[in-house]
PDB file of C-alpha atoms and ligand atoms in Angstrom:
ATOM      1  CA  MET A   1      53.857  95.885 121.194  1.00  0.00           C
ATOM      2  CA  ARG A   2      55.152  97.272 124.492  1.00  0.00           C
ATOM      3  CA  ASN A   3      56.745 100.648 124.437  1.00  0.00           C
ATOM      4  CA  SER A   4      59.023 101.291 127.379  1.00  0.00           C
ATOM      5  CA  ARG A   5      59.398 105.016 126.678  1.00  0.00           C
ATOM      6  CA  ILE A   6      55.802 105.476 127.692  1.00  0.00           C
ATOM      7  CA  LYS A   7      55.038 105.140 131.379  1.00  0.00           C
ATOM      8  CA  ILE A   8      51.739 103.941 132.779  1.00  0.00           C
ATOM      9  CA  ALA A   9      50.763 105.159 136.234  1.00  0.00           C
ATOM     10  CA  PRO A  10      47.665 103.440 137.631  1.00  0.00           C
ATOM     11  CA  SER A  11      45.718 105.703 139.988  1.00  0.00           C
ATOM     12  CA  ILE A  12      44.637 103.835 143.107  1.00  0.00           C
ATOM     13  CA  LEU A  13      41.645 106.144 143.448  1.00  0.00           C
ATOM     14  CA  ALA A  14      39.793 103.487 141.442  1.00  0.00           C
ATOM     15  CA  ALA A  15      41.247 100.511 143.357  1.00  0.00           C
ATOM     16  CA  ASP A  16      39.324  98.185 145.634  1.00  0.00           C
ATOM     17  CA  PHE A  17      40.558  99.375 149.025  1.00  0.00           C
ATOM     18  CA  ARG A  18      39.605  96.125 150.717  1.00  0.00           C
ATOM     19  CA  ARG A  19      42.494  94.537 148.801  1.00  0.00           C
ATOM     20  CA  LEU A  20      44.748  97.477 148.100  1.00  0.00           C
ATOM     21  CA  GLY A  21      48.014  95.605 148.659  1.00  0.00           C
ATOM     22  CA  GLU A  22      47.075  92.812 146.256  1.00  0.00           C
ATOM     23  CA  GLN A  23      45.884  95.286 143.653  1.00  0.00           C
ATOM     24  CA  ILE A  24      49.176  97.165 143.771  1.00  0.00           C
ATOM     25  CA  SER A  25      51.095  93.920 143.336  1.00  0.00           C
ATOM     26  CA  GLU A  26      48.885  93.052 140.368  1.00  0.00           C
ATOM     27  CA  ALA A  27      49.505  96.457 138.780  1.00  0.00           C
ATOM     28  CA  GLN A  28      53.254  96.042 139.205  1.00  0.00           C
ATOM     29  CA  ALA A  29      53.236  92.537 137.795  1.00  0.00           C
ATOM     30  CA  GLY A  30      51.138  93.862 134.894  1.00  0.00           C
ATOM     31  CA  GLY A  31      53.809  96.387 133.921  1.00  0.00           C
ATOM     32  CA  ALA A  32      52.889  99.591 135.779  1.00  0.00           C
ATOM     33  CA  ASP A  33      55.756 102.087 135.938  1.00  0.00           C
ATOM     34  CA  LEU A  34      54.512 104.258 138.808  1.00  0.00           C
ATOM     35  CA  ILE A  35      51.703 104.166 141.357  1.00  0.00           C
ATOM     36  CA  HIS A  36      49.649 107.371 141.329  1.00  0.00           C
ATOM     37  CA  ILE A  37      48.115 108.425 144.654  1.00  0.00           C
ATOM     38  CA  ASP A  38      45.418 111.124 144.640  1.00  0.00           C
ATOM     39  CA  VAL A  39      45.379 113.131 147.861  1.00  0.00           C
ATOM     40  CA  MET A  40      42.277 115.329 148.238  1.00  0.00           C
ATOM     41  CA  ASP A  41      41.403 117.591 151.132  1.00  0.00           C
ATOM     42  CA  GLY A  42      37.775 118.614 150.606  1.00  0.00           C
ATOM     43  CA  ARG A  43      38.919 122.245 150.176  1.00  0.00           C
ATOM     44  CA  PHE A  44      40.965 122.471 146.999  1.00  0.00           C
ATOM     45  CA  VAL A  45      38.656 119.884 145.460  1.00  0.00           C
ATOM     46  CA  PRO A  46      35.153 118.791 146.485  1.00  0.00           C
ATOM     47  CA  ASN A  47      36.210 115.347 147.686  1.00  0.00           C
ATOM     48  CA  ILE A  48      38.279 113.814 150.487  1.00  0.00           C
ATOM     49  CA  THR A  49      40.442 110.783 149.847  1.00  0.00           C
ATOM     50  CA  MET A  50      43.690 109.652 151.423  1.00  0.00           C
ATOM     51  CA  GLY A  51      46.703 111.005 153.244  1.00  0.00           C
ATOM     52  CA  PRO A  52      50.215 110.042 154.353  1.00  0.00           C
ATOM     53  CA  LEU A  53      48.964 106.947 156.148  1.00  0.00           C
ATOM     54  CA  VAL A  54      47.872 105.410 152.851  1.00  0.00           C
ATOM     55  CA  VAL A  55      51.112 106.463 151.118  1.00  0.00           C
ATOM     56  CA  GLU A  56      53.003 104.695 153.899  1.00  0.00           C
ATOM     57  CA  ALA A  57      50.956 101.526 153.450  1.00  0.00           C
ATOM     58  CA  VAL A  58      51.422 101.587 149.664  1.00  0.00           C
ATOM     59  CA  ALA A  59      55.168 102.100 150.104  1.00  0.00           C
ATOM     60  CA  LYS A  60      55.351  98.821 152.019  1.00  0.00           C
ATOM     61  CA  VAL A  61      54.067  96.910 148.984  1.00  0.00           C
ATOM     62  CA  ALA A  62      55.311  98.957 146.050  1.00  0.00           C
ATOM     63  CA  THR A  63      58.640  98.390 144.338  1.00  0.00           C
ATOM     64  CA  ILE A  64      58.019 101.125 141.744  1.00  0.00           C
ATOM     65  CA  PRO A  65      58.023 104.886 142.448  1.00  0.00           C
ATOM     66  CA  LEU A  66      55.070 106.552 144.161  1.00  0.00           C
ATOM     67  CA  ASP A  67      53.652 109.575 142.355  1.00  0.00           C
ATOM     68  CA  VAL A  68      51.769 111.601 144.977  1.00  0.00           C
ATOM     69  CA  HIS A  69      49.330 114.133 143.530  1.00  0.00           C
ATOM     70  CA  LEU A  70      48.422 116.710 146.163  1.00  0.00           C
ATOM     71  CA  MET A  71      45.032 118.283 145.492  1.00  0.00           C
ATOM     72  CA  ILE A  72      45.181 120.214 148.736  1.00  0.00           C
ATOM     73  CA  VAL A  73      45.484 123.824 149.850  1.00  0.00           C
ATOM     74  CA  GLU A  74      48.774 124.869 151.500  1.00  0.00           C
ATOM     75  CA  PRO A  75      50.639 121.768 150.303  1.00  0.00           C
ATOM     76  CA  GLU A  76      53.871 123.143 151.801  1.00  0.00           C
ATOM     77  CA  ARG A  77      52.608 122.152 155.250  1.00  0.00           C
ATOM     78  CA  PHE A  78      52.705 118.460 154.378  1.00  0.00           C
ATOM     79  CA  LEU A  79      55.703 117.950 152.088  1.00  0.00           C
ATOM     80  CA  ARG A  80      57.983 116.469 154.748  1.00  0.00           C
ATOM     81  CA  ARG A  81      55.211 114.184 155.939  1.00  0.00           C
ATOM     82  CA  PHE A  82      54.552 112.780 152.451  1.00  0.00           C
ATOM     83  CA  ALA A  83      58.262 112.412 151.737  1.00  0.00           C
ATOM     84  CA  ASP A  84      58.749 110.490 154.978  1.00  0.00           C
ATOM     85  CA  SER A  85      55.793 108.290 154.052  1.00  0.00           C
ATOM     86  CA  GLY A  86      57.529 107.141 150.867  1.00  0.00           C
ATOM     87  CA  ALA A  87      56.593 109.593 148.093  1.00  0.00           C
ATOM     88  CA  ASP A  88      59.079 109.741 145.194  1.00  0.00           C
ATOM     89  CA  ILE A  89      57.339 112.456 143.193  1.00  0.00           C
ATOM     90  CA  ILE A  90      55.274 115.135 144.920  1.00  0.00           C
ATOM     91  CA  THR A  91      53.024 117.158 142.645  1.00  0.00           C
ATOM     92  CA  VAL A  92      51.431 120.401 143.823  1.00  0.00           C
ATOM     93  CA  HIS A  93      48.825 122.459 141.996  1.00  0.00           C
ATOM     94  CA  VAL A  94      49.687 125.850 140.512  1.00  0.00           C
ATOM     95  CA  GLU A  95      46.306 127.088 141.737  1.00  0.00           C
ATOM     96  CA  ALA A  96      46.994 125.983 145.326  1.00  0.00           C
ATOM     97  CA  CYS A  97      50.358 127.731 145.728  1.00  0.00           C
ATOM     98  CA  GLN A  98      50.843 131.418 146.501  1.00  0.00           C
ATOM     99  CA  HIS A  99      54.586 130.906 146.250  1.00  0.00           C
ATOM    100  CA  LEU A 100      55.034 128.174 143.706  1.00  0.00           C
ATOM    101  CA  HIS A 101      58.762 128.780 143.208  1.00  0.00           C
ATOM    102  CA  ARG A 102      59.407 128.360 146.920  1.00  0.00           C
ATOM    103  CA  VAL A 103      57.219 125.275 147.258  1.00  0.00           C
ATOM    104  CA  LEU A 104      58.908 123.477 144.342  1.00  0.00           C
ATOM    105  CA  GLY A 105      62.282 124.122 145.955  1.00  0.00           C
ATOM    106  CA  GLN A 106      60.931 122.667 149.183  1.00  0.00           C
ATOM    107  CA  VAL A 107      59.781 119.506 147.387  1.00  0.00           C
ATOM    108  CA  ASN A 108      63.358 118.931 146.206  1.00  0.00           C
ATOM    109  CA  GLU A 109      64.678 119.750 149.689  1.00  0.00           C
ATOM    110  CA  VAL A 110      62.627 116.917 151.201  1.00  0.00           C
ATOM    111  CA  GLY A 111      64.213 114.587 148.639  1.00  0.00           C
ATOM    112  CA  CYS A 112      61.422 114.208 146.082  1.00  0.00           C
ATOM    113  CA  ARG A 113      61.073 114.949 142.374  1.00  0.00           C
ATOM    114  CA  ALA A 114      58.969 118.082 141.980  1.00  0.00           C
ATOM    115  CA  GLY A 115      55.772 118.009 139.982  1.00  0.00           C
ATOM    116  CA  VAL A 116      53.369 120.773 139.131  1.00  0.00           C
ATOM    117  CA  ALA A 117      49.752 120.191 138.098  1.00  0.00           C
ATOM    118  CA  LEU A 118      47.606 122.512 135.996  1.00  0.00           C
ATOM    119  CA  ASN A 119      43.825 122.580 136.176  1.00  0.00           C
ATOM    120  CA  PRO A 120      42.068 122.715 132.803  1.00  0.00           C
ATOM    121  CA  HIS A 121      41.673 126.516 132.907  1.00  0.00           C
ATOM    122  CA  THR A 122      45.312 127.193 133.814  1.00  0.00           C
ATOM    123  CA  PRO A 123      47.543 128.196 130.886  1.00  0.00           C
ATOM    124  CA  PRO A 124      51.063 126.916 130.147  1.00  0.00           C
ATOM    125  CA  SER A 125      52.368 130.448 130.753  1.00  0.00           C
ATOM    126  CA  SER A 126      51.586 130.013 134.476  1.00  0.00           C
ATOM    127  CA  ILE A 127      54.640 127.765 134.799  1.00  0.00           C
ATOM    128  CA  ALA A 128      56.896 129.205 132.086  1.00  0.00           C
ATOM    129  CA  GLU A 129      59.108 131.019 134.602  1.00  0.00           C
ATOM    130  CA  ILE A 130      59.631 128.009 136.858  1.00  0.00           C
ATOM    131  CA  LEU A 131      59.892 125.245 134.286  1.00  0.00           C
ATOM    132  CA  ASP A 132      63.535 124.663 135.144  1.00  0.00           C
ATOM    133  CA  MET A 133      62.468 123.735 138.695  1.00  0.00           C
ATOM    134  CA  VAL A 134      60.082 120.936 137.782  1.00  0.00           C
ATOM    135  CA  GLN A 135      60.784 117.378 136.840  1.00  0.00           C
ATOM    136  CA  VAL A 136      57.134 116.494 136.195  1.00  0.00           C
ATOM    137  CA  ILE A 137      54.181 118.404 134.727  1.00  0.00           C
ATOM    138  CA  ASN A 138      50.698 116.998 135.318  1.00  0.00           C
ATOM    139  CA  VAL A 139      48.198 118.234 132.755  1.00  0.00           C
ATOM    140  CA  MET A 140      44.745 117.713 134.207  1.00  0.00           C
ATOM    141  CA  THR A 141      42.461 116.493 131.459  1.00  0.00           C
ATOM    142  CA  VAL A 142      39.435 116.584 133.786  1.00  0.00           C
ATOM    143  CA  ASN A 143      38.553 118.922 136.627  1.00  0.00           C
ATOM    144  CA  PRO A 144      40.243 117.323 139.632  1.00  0.00           C
ATOM    145  CA  GLY A 145      38.233 115.696 142.381  1.00  0.00           C
ATOM    146  CA  PHE A 146      36.844 112.480 140.983  1.00  0.00           C
ATOM    147  CA  GLY A 147      37.777 109.469 138.905  1.00  0.00           C
ATOM    148  CA  GLY A 148      35.699 108.265 135.992  1.00  0.00           C
ATOM    149  CA  GLN A 149      35.240 111.622 134.245  1.00  0.00           C
ATOM    150  CA  ARG A 150      35.388 112.378 130.541  1.00  0.00           C
ATOM    151  CA  PHE A 151      38.693 113.448 128.931  1.00  0.00           C
ATOM    152  CA  ILE A 152      38.664 117.147 127.917  1.00  0.00           C
ATOM    153  CA  ALA A 153      40.022 117.076 124.346  1.00  0.00           C
ATOM    154  CA  GLY A 154      40.773 120.806 124.415  1.00  0.00           C
ATOM    155  CA  MET A 155      43.746 119.987 126.656  1.00  0.00           C
ATOM    156  CA  LEU A 156      45.673 118.401 123.778  1.00  0.00           C
ATOM    157  CA  ALA A 157      46.759 121.808 122.504  1.00  0.00           C
ATOM    158  CA  LYS A 158      47.994 122.652 126.001  1.00  0.00           C
ATOM    159  CA  ILE A 159      50.068 119.464 126.164  1.00  0.00           C
ATOM    160  CA  LYS A 160      51.675 120.443 122.829  1.00  0.00           C
ATOM    161  CA  ARG A 161      52.468 123.943 124.060  1.00  0.00           C
ATOM    162  CA  LEU A 162      54.008 122.601 127.255  1.00  0.00           C
ATOM    163  CA  ARG A 163      56.121 120.060 125.363  1.00  0.00           C
ATOM    164  CA  ASN A 164      57.342 122.840 123.051  1.00  0.00           C
ATOM    165  CA  LEU A 165      58.150 125.059 126.028  1.00  0.00           C
ATOM    166  CA  ALA A 166      60.110 122.254 127.706  1.00  0.00           C
ATOM    167  CA  ASP A 167      61.956 121.427 124.466  1.00  0.00           C
ATOM    168  CA  ALA A 168      62.866 125.073 123.958  1.00  0.00           C
ATOM    169  CA  LEU A 169      64.523 125.078 127.379  1.00  0.00           C
ATOM    170  CA  SER A 170      65.990 121.616 126.798  1.00  0.00           C
ATOM    171  CA  ALA A 171      64.290 120.750 130.077  1.00  0.00           C
ATOM    172  CA  GLU A 172      64.119 117.035 130.906  1.00  0.00           C
ATOM    173  CA  VAL A 173      60.555 116.851 132.045  1.00  0.00           C
ATOM    174  CA  ASP A 174      57.917 114.161 132.210  1.00  0.00           C
ATOM    175  CA  ILE A 175      54.518 115.320 130.998  1.00  0.00           C
ATOM    176  CA  GLU A 176      51.696 113.394 132.616  1.00  0.00           C
ATOM    177  CA  VAL A 177      48.093 113.327 131.476  1.00  0.00           C
ATOM    178  CA  ASP A 178      45.601 112.822 134.271  1.00  0.00           C
ATOM    179  CA  GLY A 179      41.908 112.137 133.896  1.00  0.00           C
ATOM    180  CA  GLY A 180      39.739 110.249 131.436  1.00  0.00           C
ATOM    181  CA  ILE A 181      42.625 108.248 129.995  1.00  0.00           C
ATOM    182  CA  ASN A 182      41.529 105.032 128.283  1.00  0.00           C
ATOM    183  CA  PRO A 183      42.405 103.192 125.053  1.00  0.00           C
ATOM    184  CA  ALA A 184      40.414 105.765 123.063  1.00  0.00           C
ATOM    185  CA  THR A 185      42.202 108.835 124.473  1.00  0.00           C
ATOM    186  CA  ILE A 186      45.753 107.698 125.269  1.00  0.00           C
ATOM    187  CA  GLY A 187      47.018 107.872 121.686  1.00  0.00           C
ATOM    188  CA  GLU A 188      46.225 111.509 121.059  1.00  0.00           C
ATOM    189  CA  ALA A 189      47.637 112.505 124.452  1.00  0.00           C
ATOM    190  CA  PHE A 190      50.949 110.886 123.561  1.00  0.00           C
ATOM    191  CA  GLU A 191      51.010 112.285 120.053  1.00  0.00           C
ATOM    192  CA  ALA A 192      50.570 115.713 121.651  1.00  0.00           C
ATOM    193  CA  GLY A 193      53.708 115.170 123.751  1.00  0.00           C
ATOM    194  CA  ALA A 194      52.759 113.473 127.003  1.00  0.00           C
ATOM    195  CA  ASN A 195      54.899 110.539 128.120  1.00  0.00           C
ATOM    196  CA  VAL A 196      53.157 109.381 131.320  1.00  0.00           C
ATOM    197  CA  ALA A 197      49.555 108.163 131.365  1.00  0.00           C
ATOM    198  CA  ILE A 198      47.734 108.252 134.685  1.00  0.00           C
ATOM    199  CA  ALA A 199      44.723 105.977 134.579  1.00  0.00           C
ATOM    200  CA  GLY A 200      42.343 104.842 137.301  1.00  0.00           C
ATOM    201  CA  THR A 201      39.038 103.506 136.072  1.00  0.00           C
ATOM    202  CA  CYS A 202      40.218 101.797 132.906  1.00  0.00           C
ATOM    203  CA  VAL A 203      42.932  99.921 134.825  1.00  0.00           C
ATOM    204  CA  PHE A 204      41.346  98.984 138.143  1.00  0.00           C
ATOM    205  CA  GLU A 205      37.838  98.446 136.813  1.00  0.00           C
ATOM    206  CA  HIS A 206      38.815  96.487 133.727  1.00  0.00           C
ATOM    207  CA  GLU A 207      36.565  93.443 133.413  1.00  0.00           C
ATOM    208  CA  ARG A 208      39.508  91.126 132.752  1.00  0.00           C
ATOM    209  CA  GLY A 209      41.658  92.535 135.534  1.00  0.00           C
ATOM    210  CA  ILE A 210      44.349  95.100 136.168  1.00  0.00           C
ATOM    211  CA  ALA A 211      47.047  93.630 133.903  1.00  0.00           C
ATOM    212  CA  ALA A 212      44.586  93.507 130.997  1.00  0.00           C
ATOM    213  CA  GLY A 213      43.733  97.161 131.603  1.00  0.00           C
ATOM    214  CA  ILE A 214      47.417  98.141 131.403  1.00  0.00           C
ATOM    215  CA  ASP A 215      47.982  95.973 128.311  1.00  0.00           C
ATOM    216  CA  GLU A 216      45.054  97.583 126.517  1.00  0.00           C
ATOM    217  CA  LEU A 217      46.452 101.031 127.159  1.00  0.00           C
ATOM    218  CA  ARG A 218      49.841 100.079 125.742  1.00  0.00           C
ATOM    219  CA  ALA A 219      48.247  98.335 122.773  1.00  0.00           C
ATOM    220  CA  ALA A 220      46.314 101.516 121.950  1.00  0.00           C
ATOM    221  CA  LEU A 221      49.452 103.640 121.636  1.00  0.00           C
ATOM    222  CA  PRO A 222      50.337 104.680 118.102  1.00  0.00           C
ATOM    223  CA  ALA A 223      53.460 103.142 116.625  1.00  0.00           C
ATOM    224  CA  SER A 224      55.122 106.584 116.529  1.00  0.00           C
ATOM    225  CA  CYS A 225      55.182 106.873 120.348  1.00  0.00           C
TER     226      CYS A 225
HETATM  227  C1  DX5 B   1      41.333 113.202 139.409  1.00  0.00           C
HETATM  228  C2  DX5 B   1      42.603 112.440 139.680  1.00  0.00           C
HETATM  229  C3  DX5 B   1      42.951 111.388 138.687  1.00  0.00           C
HETATM  230  C4  DX5 B   1      41.926 110.283 138.595  1.00  0.00           C
HETATM  231  C5  DX5 B   1      42.021 109.596 137.278  1.00  0.00           C
HETATM  232  O1  DX5 B   1      41.203 114.245 140.297  1.00  0.00           O
HETATM  233  O2  DX5 B   1      43.702 113.324 139.742  1.00  0.00           O
HETATM  234  O3  DX5 B   1      44.227 110.848 138.972  1.00  0.00           O
HETATM  235  O4  DX5 B   1      42.097 109.323 139.585  1.00  0.00           O
HETATM  236  O5  DX5 B   1      40.986 108.665 137.225  1.00  0.00           O
HETATM  237  P1  DX5 B   1      40.306 108.205 135.856  1.00  0.00           P
HETATM  238  O6  DX5 B   1      41.352 107.478 135.097  1.00  0.00           O
HETATM  239  O7  DX5 B   1      39.193 107.350 136.306  1.00  0.00           O
HETATM  240  O8  DX5 B   1      39.850 109.461 135.135  1.00  0.00           O
HETATM  241 ZN1   ZN B   2      45.776 112.447 139.927  1.00  0.00          ZN
END
C-alpha cells in the first residue's frame, strides 16, 4: 500500500549519468517525491561529484523539488549559485559551518528551504539551539562520501531524539535518513521518526528498474507509518 506521508528521495549519485534525464523521468513516474543531489568537494568528504551545472541540468527535467545536499567546506560561498541553478532545499553540514546560524539564514534568503545534515558522530544537541531555523534535518546513516555503504543502526536512537526535540518545539521539520536505506532498513528508520528516505543504490540499481526500487521501499514500510 502506498503511503503518501512518507517521501522517497532517490539519490542520483547511483544513477547512470549517460542517461540522467531519462532516469529522472523514470523516478518521477515511479512515484519519487524529491530528487536528491549529492554535491561533494573532495575536501569535506573524500570524493568529488557534481556541482551547480548538474543541478541546472536536472532542474530542466525535474517536476518535483530538488534536494541539494552540500558535502562541501564553506557552503556559504555557493548558496546563491545553487539556488539559481534550481535547488529547492539546500542542506549544509553542521561540521562544515563555523557560523551555522548565519548560513541557515542565508539559505532562506536565497529562497530555499534550509536543511542541516549531521554526520554519524554529531549529536542532536549540536542543532538544538537552531532547530527553529531549519525545515529539514538530514541524519547521515553512513559516513558521507560514497553510495552503497551499510546503514549504521546506532543512528536510530539519534533519529528518535531529534524527532522528540522537534516535537517539543512544535517545529514542522522533515527528518531525512541518508545512507544505506533499502527495504530492510527503511522501516526502522521511519518507526524512529524519519519521514523522508533518501536512497541511491536500491533505487537506481534495482534489477527490475527504478520504479520497482521505489515500490519495494514503500512496500517495506510498516503499516503504522
Ligand atoms: C552519501 C550520500 C547519500 C548516498 C546514498 O554521502 O549523502 O545520499 O547517495 O546512497 P545509498 O542509498 O547507496 O547509500
Ligand atoms: Zn545525500
